[in-house]
Short mmCIF file of C-alpha atoms and ligand atoms in Angstrom, two decimals:
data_model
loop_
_atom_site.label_atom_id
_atom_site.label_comp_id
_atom_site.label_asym_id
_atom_site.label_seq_id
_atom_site.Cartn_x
_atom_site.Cartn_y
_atom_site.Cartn_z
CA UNK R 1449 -7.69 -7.88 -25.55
CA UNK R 1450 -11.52 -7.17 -25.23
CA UNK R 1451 -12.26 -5.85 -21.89
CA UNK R 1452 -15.93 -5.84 -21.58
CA UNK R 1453 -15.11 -9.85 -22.18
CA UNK R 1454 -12.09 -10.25 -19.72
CA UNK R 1455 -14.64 -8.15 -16.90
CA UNK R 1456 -17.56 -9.66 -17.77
CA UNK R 1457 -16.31 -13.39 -17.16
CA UNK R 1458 -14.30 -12.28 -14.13
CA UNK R 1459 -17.59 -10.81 -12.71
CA UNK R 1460 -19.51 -14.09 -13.25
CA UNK R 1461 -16.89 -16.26 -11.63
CA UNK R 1462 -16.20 -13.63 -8.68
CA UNK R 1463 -19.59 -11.70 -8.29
CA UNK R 1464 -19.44 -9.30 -5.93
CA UNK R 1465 -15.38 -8.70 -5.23
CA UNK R 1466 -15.93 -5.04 -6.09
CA UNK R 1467 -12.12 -3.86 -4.65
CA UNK R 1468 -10.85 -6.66 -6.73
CA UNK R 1469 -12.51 -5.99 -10.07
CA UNK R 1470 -11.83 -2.35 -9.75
CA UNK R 1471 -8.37 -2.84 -9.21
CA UNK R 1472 -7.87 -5.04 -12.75
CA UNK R 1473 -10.46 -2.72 -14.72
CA UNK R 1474 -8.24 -0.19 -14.07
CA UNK R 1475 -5.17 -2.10 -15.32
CA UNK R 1476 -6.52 -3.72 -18.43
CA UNK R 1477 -7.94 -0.22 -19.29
CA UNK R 1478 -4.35 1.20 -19.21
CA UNK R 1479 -2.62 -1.64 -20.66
CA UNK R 1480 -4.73 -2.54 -23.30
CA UNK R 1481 -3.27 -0.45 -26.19
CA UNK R 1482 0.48 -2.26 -25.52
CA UNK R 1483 -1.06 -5.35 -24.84
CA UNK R 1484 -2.85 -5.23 -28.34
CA UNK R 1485 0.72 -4.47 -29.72
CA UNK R 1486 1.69 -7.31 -28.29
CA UNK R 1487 0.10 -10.33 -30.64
CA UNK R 1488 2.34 -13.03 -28.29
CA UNK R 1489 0.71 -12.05 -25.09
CA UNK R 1490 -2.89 -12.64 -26.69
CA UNK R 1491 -1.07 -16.01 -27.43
CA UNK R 1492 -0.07 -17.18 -24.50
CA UNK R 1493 -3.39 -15.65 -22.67
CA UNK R 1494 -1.35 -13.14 -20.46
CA UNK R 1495 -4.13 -11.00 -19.47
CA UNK R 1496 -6.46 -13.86 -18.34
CA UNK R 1497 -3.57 -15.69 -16.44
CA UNK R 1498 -2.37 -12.50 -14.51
CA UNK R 1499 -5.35 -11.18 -13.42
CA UNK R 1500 -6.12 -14.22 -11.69
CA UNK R 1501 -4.01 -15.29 -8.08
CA UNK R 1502 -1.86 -18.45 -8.50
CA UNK R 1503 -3.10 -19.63 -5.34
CA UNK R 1504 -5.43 -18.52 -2.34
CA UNK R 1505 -5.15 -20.01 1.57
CA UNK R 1506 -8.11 -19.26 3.36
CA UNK R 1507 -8.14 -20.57 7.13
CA UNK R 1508 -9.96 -20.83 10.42
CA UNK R 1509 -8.01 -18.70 13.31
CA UNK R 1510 -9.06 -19.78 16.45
CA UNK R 1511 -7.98 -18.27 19.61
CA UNK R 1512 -8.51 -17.45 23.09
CA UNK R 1513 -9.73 -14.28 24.37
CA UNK R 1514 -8.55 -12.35 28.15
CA UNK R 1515 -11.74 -13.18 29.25
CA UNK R 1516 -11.07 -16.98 28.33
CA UNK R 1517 -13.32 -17.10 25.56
CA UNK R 1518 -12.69 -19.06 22.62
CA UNK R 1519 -12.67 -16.43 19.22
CA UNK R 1520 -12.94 -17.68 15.32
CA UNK R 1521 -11.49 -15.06 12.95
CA UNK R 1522 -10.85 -15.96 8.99
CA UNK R 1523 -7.38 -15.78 7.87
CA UNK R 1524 -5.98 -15.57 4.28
CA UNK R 1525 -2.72 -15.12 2.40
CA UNK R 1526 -3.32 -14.42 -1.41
CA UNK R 1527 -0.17 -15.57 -3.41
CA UNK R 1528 -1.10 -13.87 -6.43
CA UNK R 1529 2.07 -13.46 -9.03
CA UNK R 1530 5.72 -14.67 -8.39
CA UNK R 1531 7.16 -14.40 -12.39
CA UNK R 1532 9.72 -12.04 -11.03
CA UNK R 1533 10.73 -12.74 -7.45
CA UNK R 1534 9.04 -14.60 -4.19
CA UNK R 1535 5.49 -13.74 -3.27
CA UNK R 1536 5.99 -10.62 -1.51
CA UNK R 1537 3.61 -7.89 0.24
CA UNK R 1538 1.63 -7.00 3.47
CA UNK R 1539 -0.73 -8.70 6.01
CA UNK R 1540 -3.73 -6.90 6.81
CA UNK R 1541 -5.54 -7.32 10.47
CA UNK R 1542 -8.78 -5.01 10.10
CA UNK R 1543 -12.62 -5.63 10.05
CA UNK R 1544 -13.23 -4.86 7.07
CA UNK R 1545 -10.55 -7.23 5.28
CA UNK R 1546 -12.74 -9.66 2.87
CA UNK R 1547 -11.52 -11.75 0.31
CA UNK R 1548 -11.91 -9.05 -2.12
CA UNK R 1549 -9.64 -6.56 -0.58
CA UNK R 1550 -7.14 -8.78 -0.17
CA UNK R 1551 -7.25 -9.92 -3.81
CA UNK R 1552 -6.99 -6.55 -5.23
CA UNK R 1553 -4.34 -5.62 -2.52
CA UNK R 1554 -2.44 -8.74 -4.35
CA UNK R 1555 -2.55 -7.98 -8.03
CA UNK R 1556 -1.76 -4.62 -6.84
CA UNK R 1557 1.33 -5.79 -5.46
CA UNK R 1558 2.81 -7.56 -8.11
CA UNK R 1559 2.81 -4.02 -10.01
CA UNK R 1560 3.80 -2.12 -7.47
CA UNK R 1561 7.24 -4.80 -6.59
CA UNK R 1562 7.50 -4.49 -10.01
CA UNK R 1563 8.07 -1.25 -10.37
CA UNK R 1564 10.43 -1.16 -7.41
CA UNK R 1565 13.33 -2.99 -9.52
CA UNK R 1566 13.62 -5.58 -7.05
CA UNK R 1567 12.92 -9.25 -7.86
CA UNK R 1568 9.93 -9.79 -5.86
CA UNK R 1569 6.11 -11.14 -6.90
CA UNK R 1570 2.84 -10.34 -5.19
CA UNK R 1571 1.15 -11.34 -2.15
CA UNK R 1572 -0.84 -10.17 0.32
CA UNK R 1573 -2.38 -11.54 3.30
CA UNK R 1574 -4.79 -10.53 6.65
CA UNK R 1575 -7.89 -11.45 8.67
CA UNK R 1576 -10.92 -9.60 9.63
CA UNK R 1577 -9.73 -9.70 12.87
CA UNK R 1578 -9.85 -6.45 14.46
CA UNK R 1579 -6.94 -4.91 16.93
CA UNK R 1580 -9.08 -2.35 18.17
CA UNK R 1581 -9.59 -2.32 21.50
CA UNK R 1582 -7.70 -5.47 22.16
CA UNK R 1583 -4.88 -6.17 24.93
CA UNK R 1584 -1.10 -6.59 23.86
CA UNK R 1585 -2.14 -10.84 24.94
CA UNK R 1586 -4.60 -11.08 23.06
CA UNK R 1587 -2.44 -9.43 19.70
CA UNK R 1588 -0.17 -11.99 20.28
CA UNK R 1589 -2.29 -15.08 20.45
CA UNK R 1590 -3.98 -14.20 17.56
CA UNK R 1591 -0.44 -13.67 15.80
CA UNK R 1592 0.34 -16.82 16.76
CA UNK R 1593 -2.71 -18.66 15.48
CA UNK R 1594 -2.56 -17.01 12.07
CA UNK R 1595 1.32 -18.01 11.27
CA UNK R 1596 0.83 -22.02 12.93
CA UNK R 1597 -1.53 -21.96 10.70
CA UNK R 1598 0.12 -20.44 7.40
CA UNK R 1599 3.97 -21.03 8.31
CA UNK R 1600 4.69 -23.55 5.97
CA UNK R 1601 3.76 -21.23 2.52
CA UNK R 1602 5.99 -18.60 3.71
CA UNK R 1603 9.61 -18.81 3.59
CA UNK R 1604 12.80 -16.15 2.36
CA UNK R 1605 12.73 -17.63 -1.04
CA UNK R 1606 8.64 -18.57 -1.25
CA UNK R 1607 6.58 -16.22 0.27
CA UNK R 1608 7.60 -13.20 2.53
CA UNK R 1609 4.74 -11.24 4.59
CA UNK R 1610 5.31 -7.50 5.88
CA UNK R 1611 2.70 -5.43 7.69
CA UNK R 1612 -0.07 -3.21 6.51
CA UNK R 1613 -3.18 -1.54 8.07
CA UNK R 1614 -3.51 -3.47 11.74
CA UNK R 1615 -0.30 -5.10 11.30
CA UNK R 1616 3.03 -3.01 12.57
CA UNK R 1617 6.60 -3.77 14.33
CA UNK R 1618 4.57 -5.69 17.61
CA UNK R 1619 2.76 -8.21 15.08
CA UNK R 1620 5.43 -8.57 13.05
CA UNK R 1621 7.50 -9.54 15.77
CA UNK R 1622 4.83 -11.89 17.17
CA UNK R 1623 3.84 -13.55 13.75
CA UNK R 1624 8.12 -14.24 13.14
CA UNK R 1625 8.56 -15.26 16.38
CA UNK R 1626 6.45 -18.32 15.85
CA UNK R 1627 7.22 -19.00 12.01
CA UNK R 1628 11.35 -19.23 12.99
CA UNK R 1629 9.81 -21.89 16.04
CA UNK R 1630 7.66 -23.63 13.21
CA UNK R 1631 10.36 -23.39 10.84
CA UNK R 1632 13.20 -24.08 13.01
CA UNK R 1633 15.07 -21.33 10.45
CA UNK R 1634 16.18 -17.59 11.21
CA UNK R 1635 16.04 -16.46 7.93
CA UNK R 1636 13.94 -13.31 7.99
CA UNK R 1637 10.89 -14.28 6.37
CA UNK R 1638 8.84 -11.55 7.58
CA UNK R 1639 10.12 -8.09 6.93
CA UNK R 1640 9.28 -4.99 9.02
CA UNK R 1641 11.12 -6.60 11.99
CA UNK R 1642 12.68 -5.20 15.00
CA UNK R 1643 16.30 -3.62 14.28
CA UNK R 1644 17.71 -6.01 16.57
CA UNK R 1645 16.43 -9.30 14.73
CA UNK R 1646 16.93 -8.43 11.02
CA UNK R 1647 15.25 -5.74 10.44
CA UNK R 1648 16.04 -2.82 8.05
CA UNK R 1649 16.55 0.64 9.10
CA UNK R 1650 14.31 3.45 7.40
CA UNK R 1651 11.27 0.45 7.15
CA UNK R 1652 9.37 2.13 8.95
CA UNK R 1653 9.75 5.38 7.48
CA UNK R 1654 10.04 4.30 3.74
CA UNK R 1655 6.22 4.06 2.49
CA UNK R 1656 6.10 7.97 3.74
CA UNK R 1657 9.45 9.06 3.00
CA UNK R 1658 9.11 7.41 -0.64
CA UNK R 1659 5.87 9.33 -0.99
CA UNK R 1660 7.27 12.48 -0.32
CA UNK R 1661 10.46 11.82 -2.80
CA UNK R 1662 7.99 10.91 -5.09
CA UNK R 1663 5.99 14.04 -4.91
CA UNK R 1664 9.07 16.18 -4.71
CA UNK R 1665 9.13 14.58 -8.38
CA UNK R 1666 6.16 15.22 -9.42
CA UNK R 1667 6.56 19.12 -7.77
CA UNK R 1668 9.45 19.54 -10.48
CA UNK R 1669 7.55 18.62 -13.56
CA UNK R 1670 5.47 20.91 -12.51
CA UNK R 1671 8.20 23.00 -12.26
CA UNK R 1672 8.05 23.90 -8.68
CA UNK R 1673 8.93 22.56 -4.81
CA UNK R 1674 7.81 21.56 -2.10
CA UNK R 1675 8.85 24.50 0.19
CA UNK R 1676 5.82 26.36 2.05
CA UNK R 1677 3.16 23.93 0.38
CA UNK R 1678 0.22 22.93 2.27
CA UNK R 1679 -0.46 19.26 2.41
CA UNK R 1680 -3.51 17.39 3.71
CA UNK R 1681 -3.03 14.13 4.98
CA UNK R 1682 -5.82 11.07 5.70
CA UNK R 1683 -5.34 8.67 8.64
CA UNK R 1684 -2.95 8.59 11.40
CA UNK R 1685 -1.13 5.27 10.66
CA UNK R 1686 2.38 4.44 10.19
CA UNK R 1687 2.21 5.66 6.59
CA UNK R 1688 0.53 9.21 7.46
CA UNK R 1689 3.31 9.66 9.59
CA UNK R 1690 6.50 9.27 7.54
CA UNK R 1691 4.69 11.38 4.84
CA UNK R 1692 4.13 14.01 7.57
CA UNK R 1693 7.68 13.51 9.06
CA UNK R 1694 9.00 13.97 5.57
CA UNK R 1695 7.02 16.89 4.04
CA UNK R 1696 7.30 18.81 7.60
CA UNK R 1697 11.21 18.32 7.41
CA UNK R 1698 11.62 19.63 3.46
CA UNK R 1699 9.42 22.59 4.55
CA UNK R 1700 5.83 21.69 3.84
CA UNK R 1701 3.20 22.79 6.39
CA UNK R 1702 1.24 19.86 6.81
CA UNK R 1703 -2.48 21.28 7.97
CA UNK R 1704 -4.82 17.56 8.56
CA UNK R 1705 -4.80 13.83 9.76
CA UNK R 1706 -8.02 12.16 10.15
CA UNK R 1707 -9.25 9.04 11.35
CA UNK R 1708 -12.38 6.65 11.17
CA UNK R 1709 -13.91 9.42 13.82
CA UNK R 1710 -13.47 12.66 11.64
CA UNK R 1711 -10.68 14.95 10.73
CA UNK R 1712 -8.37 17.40 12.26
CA UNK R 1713 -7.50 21.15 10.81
CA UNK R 1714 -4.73 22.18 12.28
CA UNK R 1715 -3.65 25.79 10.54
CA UNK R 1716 -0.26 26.46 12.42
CA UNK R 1717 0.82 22.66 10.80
CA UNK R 1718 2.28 19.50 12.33
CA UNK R 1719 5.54 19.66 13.79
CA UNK R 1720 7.85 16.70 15.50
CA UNK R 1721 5.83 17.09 18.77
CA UNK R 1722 2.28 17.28 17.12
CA UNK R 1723 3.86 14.02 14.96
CA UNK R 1724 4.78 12.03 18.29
CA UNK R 1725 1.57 12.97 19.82
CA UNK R 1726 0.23 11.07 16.53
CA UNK R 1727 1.95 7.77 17.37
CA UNK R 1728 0.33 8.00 21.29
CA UNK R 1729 -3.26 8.10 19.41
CA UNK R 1730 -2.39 5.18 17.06
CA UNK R 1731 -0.72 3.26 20.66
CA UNK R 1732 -3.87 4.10 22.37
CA UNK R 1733 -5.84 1.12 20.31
CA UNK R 1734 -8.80 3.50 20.23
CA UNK R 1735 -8.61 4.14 16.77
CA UNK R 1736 -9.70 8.14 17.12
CA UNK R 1737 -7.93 11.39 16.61
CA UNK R 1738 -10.72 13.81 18.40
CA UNK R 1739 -7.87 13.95 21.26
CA UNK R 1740 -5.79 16.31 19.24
CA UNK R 1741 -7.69 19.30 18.96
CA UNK R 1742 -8.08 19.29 22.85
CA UNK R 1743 -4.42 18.73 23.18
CA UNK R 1744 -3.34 21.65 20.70
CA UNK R 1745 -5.67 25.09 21.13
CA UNK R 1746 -5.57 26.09 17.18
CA UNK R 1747 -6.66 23.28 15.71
CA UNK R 1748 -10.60 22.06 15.23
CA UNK R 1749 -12.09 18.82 15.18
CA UNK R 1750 -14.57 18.05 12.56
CA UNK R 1751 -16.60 14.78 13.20
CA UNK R 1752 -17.53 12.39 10.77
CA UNK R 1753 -15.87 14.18 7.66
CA UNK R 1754 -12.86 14.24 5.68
CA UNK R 1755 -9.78 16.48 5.36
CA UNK R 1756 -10.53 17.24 1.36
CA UNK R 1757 -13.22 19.63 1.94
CA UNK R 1758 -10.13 22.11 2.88
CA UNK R 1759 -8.03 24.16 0.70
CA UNK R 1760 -4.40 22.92 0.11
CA UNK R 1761 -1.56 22.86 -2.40
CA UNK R 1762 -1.00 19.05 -2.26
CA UNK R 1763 -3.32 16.46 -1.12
CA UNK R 1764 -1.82 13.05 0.45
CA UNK R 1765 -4.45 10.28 0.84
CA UNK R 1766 -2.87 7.54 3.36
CA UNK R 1767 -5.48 6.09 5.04
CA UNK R 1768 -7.25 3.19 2.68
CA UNK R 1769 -9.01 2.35 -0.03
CA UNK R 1770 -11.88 4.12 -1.80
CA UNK R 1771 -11.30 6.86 0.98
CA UNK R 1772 -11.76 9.74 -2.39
CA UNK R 1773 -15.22 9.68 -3.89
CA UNK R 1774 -15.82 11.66 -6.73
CA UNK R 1775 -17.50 14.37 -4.59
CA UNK R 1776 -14.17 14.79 -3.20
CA UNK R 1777 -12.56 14.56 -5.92
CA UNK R 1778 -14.70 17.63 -7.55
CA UNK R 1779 -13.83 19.52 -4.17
CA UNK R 1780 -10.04 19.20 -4.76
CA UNK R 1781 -10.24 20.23 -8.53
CA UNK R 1782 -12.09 23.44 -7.19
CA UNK R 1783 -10.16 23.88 -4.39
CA UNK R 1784 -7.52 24.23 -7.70
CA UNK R 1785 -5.49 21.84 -5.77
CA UNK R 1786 -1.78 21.35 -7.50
CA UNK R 1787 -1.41 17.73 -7.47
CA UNK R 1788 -2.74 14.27 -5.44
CA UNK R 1789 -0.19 11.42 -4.90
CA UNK R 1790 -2.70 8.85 -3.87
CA UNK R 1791 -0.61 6.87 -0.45
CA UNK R 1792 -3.14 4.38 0.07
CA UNK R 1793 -3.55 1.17 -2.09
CA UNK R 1794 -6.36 2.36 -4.60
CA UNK R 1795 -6.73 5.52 -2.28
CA UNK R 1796 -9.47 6.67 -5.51
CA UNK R 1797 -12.12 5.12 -6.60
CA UNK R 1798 -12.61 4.97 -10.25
CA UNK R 1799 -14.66 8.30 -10.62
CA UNK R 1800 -12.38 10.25 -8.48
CA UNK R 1801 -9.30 9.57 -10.61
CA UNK R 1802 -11.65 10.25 -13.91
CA UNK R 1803 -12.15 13.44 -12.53
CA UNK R 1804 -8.48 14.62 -12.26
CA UNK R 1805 -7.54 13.21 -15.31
CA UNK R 1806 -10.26 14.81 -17.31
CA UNK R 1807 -9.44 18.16 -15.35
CA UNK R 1808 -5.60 17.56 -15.44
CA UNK R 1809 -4.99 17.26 -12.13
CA UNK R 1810 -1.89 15.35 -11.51
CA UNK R 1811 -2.70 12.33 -9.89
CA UNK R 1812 -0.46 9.75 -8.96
CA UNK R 1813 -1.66 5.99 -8.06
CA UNK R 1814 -0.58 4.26 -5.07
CA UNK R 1815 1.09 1.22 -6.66
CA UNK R 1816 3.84 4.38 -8.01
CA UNK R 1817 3.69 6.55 -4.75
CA UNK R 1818 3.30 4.02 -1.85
CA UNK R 1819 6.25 1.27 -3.37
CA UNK R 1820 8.82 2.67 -1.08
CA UNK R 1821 7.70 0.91 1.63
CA UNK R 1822 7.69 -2.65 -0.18
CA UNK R 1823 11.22 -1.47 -2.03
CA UNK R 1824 12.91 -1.23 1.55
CA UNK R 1825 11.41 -4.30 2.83
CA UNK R 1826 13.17 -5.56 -0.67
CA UNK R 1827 16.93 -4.10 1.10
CA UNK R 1828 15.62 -5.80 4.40
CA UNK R 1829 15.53 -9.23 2.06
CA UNK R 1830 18.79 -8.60 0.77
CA UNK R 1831 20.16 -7.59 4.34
CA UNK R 1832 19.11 -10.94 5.34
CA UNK R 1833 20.65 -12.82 2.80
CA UNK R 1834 23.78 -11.79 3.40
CA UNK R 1835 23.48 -11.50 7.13
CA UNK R 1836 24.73 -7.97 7.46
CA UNK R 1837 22.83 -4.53 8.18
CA UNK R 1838 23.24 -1.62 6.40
CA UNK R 1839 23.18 2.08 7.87
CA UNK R 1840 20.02 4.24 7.38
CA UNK R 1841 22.21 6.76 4.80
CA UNK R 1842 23.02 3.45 2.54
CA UNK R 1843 18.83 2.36 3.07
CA UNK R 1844 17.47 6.19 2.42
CA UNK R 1845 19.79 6.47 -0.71
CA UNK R 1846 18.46 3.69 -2.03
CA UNK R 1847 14.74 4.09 -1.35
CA UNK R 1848 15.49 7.97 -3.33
CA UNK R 1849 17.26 6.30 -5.99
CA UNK R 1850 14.52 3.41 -6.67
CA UNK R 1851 11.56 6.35 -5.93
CA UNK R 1852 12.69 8.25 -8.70
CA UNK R 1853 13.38 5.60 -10.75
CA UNK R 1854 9.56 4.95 -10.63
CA UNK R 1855 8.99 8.57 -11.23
CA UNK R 1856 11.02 8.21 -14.36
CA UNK R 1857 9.03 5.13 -15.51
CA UNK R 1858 5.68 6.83 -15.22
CA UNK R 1859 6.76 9.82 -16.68
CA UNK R 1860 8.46 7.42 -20.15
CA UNK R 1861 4.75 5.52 -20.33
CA UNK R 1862 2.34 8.40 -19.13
CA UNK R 1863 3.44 11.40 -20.98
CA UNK R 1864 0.48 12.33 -23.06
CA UNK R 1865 1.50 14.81 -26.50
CA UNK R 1866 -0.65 17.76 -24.71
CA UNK R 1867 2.01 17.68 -21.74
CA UNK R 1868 -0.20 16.01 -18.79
CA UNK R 1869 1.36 13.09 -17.20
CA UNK R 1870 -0.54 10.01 -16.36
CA UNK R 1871 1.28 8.61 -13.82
CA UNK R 1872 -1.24 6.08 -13.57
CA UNK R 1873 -0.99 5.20 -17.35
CA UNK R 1874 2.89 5.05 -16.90
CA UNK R 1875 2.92 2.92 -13.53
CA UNK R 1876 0.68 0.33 -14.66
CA UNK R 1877 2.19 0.25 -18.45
CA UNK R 1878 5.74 0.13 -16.63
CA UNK R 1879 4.19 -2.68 -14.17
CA UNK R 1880 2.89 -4.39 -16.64
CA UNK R 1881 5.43 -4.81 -19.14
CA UNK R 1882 7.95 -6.61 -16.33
CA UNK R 1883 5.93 -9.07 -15.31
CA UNK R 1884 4.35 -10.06 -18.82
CA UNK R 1885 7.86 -10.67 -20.63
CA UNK R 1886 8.96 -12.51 -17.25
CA UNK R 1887 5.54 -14.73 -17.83
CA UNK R 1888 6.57 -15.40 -21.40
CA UNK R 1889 10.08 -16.11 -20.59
CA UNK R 1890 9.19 -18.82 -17.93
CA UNK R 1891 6.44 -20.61 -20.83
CA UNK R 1892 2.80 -21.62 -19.83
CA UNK R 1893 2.73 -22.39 -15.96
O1 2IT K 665 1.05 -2.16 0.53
C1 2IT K 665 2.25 -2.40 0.72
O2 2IT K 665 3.09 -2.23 -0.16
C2 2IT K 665 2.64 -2.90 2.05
N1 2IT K 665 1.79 -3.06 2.90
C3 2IT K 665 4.07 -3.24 2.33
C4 2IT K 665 4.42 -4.58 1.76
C5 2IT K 665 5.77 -5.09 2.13
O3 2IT K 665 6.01 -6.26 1.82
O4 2IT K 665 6.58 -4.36 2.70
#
């Protein structure tokens, strides 16, 4: 494999999809010693046909506003890999979605449900339509538009959407509501859903409860736990708040969230009223979390900056991608931070991640830390198919069991001879490996 030649004609035939070229550079630069091991996958031109989406659908979403205004948004689902199991991952509803983001969300995913052990491929799909600000109506007329317009590429066996950033348990109800109308099928199709329509328990906790089981990990080959850590958490999403949930509950003081508006320091650390108060900022639509430190005397606001600057044990990015620069990520390493287990999709950009590897930092990738939540929209899949629902002690046991299963494969491909762990080495050599002998297997398609 010759990188600078795989990059340079995927920047020529996709100039400018930053996210997306990123998000392979720092594949193929992981992979490439196996690959060149590997003299069939040259063969059968692996590299060039995985890095690459099997198909794209890119759409006009047209819908009506409260005001009675007519409103054009651009929809997309990205069906990038399915060599191991149905096209399978998240639909993103923010502003900034592009074409890009989306794409490296996708190849992403097809590591990531690789690693999980489950048969599913990568997908992912959104619009740059934006919720802020916008009325429960309008949400679902816009839900409504996107699936009449997508419904008949998605199916239990074909494609299967989920949420992401923008997209939670309201849209997903909305956008299955009208695919099972379309489709004239119940079949789940959509995971994420309400409990009382096929939904799994522990969804909504599983991206931050995986996260934390995969950090406890990482805590013990460093030969230490969790208990009495300090954590800083980004954003204020649904994933911010299962990792807080879970590090608060095994003992961790968790001491920021932050938002698009700024951060909050909070020394006395969340607890389970600070964490509902949380959920009422997301609700709110405003997108802000300013309202906390004027709801709990302790804790400062600070505008316009980001929670990295303080001094922690553990740092937990879950808010999106490219959120660490490499400024931050010199702050951490001097803050002698003791590990980062990135929660976001590609939480790090490029730099960032450089510098904790070159000053052995722990760092875990997203793809590793953030697959619990596609693993238990895997059970919700399988809870489908067989029309039954499992309790949440069956659905948490399993999430642990698959988390540190991943934690196990990053450790067998990351282990360097001086000790350090790549994670990110391991997950994407682990990724990697599944979905190029399932490619060979199924011949040149
Ligand atoms: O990034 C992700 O893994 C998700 N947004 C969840 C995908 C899913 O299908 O549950």
């Amino acid at each position: 494999m010759n990188i600078n030649e795989i990059m340079a004609n995927l920047e020529a035939k996709h100039p400018g999809e930053s996210e997306y070229l990123q998000a392979v550079r720092e594949v193929l630069l992981c992979v490439e010693e196996v690959y060149n091991q590997h003299p069939e996958y040259e063969k059968a031109k692996l590299i060039e046909r995985m890095v690459e989406p099997d198909r794209i659908f890119t759409f006009r979403v047209t819908w009506v506003d409260d005001k009675g205004e007519v409103q054009n948004n651009i929809g997309y689902r990205v069906q990038f890999n399915n060599a191991i199991g149905p096209y399978k991952g998240g639909i993103r509803f923010h502003a900034s979605v592009t074409l890009s983001i989306l794409k490296f969300l996708g190849f992403e995913q097809t590591f990531k449900n690789a690693l999980t052990t489950l048969p599913m491929g990568g997908a992912k799909g959104g619009s740059d339509f934006s919720p802020r600000g916008k009325s429960d109506a309008e949400i679902m007329r816009f839900c409504q538009a996107y699936v009449l317009e997508l419904w008949r590429n998605l199916g239990p066996d074909r494609d299967v959407p989920a949420g992401d950033i923008g997209v939670g348990a309201r849209e997903v109800g909305y956008m299955y509501g009208m695919y099972k109308k379309l489709a004239r099928e119940n079949t789940g199709t959509f995971t994420g859903k309400g409990l009382s329509f096929g939904g799994s328990k522990i969804r909504p906790e599983a991206t931050g409860f995986g996260a934390l089981y995969f950090v406890e990990s990482m805590l013990k080959d460093l030969k230490t736990d969790i208990k009495g850590k300090t954590v800083a958490i980004s954003g204020f999403g649904n994933v911010a708040w299962g990792a807080a949930t879970k590090a608060t509950e095994l003992g961790a003081k968790v001491v920021t969230i932050s938002g698009p508006d700024g951060y909050i320091y909070d020394p006395a650390g969340l607890d389970a009223e600070k964490i509902d108060y949380m959920l009422e900022l997301r609700a709110s639509g405003n997108d802000i979390v300013a309202p906390y430190a004027d709801r709990f005397p302790g804790s400062t606001f600070y505008p316009g900056r980001k929670p990295w600057e303080q001094k922690v044990d553990i740092c937990l990015p879950c808010a999106t991608q490219n959120e660490v620069s490499e400024a931050d990520a010199r702050m951490i390493v001097d803050n002698k931070v003791l590990m980062v287990a990135e929660v976001s999709n590609m939480g790090c950009t490029a730099e960032a991640i450089d510098c904790f590897i070159s000053n052995k930092v722990p760092y875990a990738p997203g793809k590793a830390v953030n697959a619990g939540g596609v693993a238990v929209s895997g059970l919700e899949m399988s809870q489908d198919a067989e029309h039954l629902q499992w309790n949440a002690e069956t659905v948490d046991a399993k999430l642990h069991e698959i988390m540190l299963n991943i934690h196990e494969a990053c450790v067998e491909y990351g282990q360097q001879p001086d000790g350090y762990i790549n994670y990110m080495k391991g997950a994407n050599i682990a990724g990697f490996m599944k979905v190029a002998d399932a490619m060979l297997a199924q011949g040149v398609i």
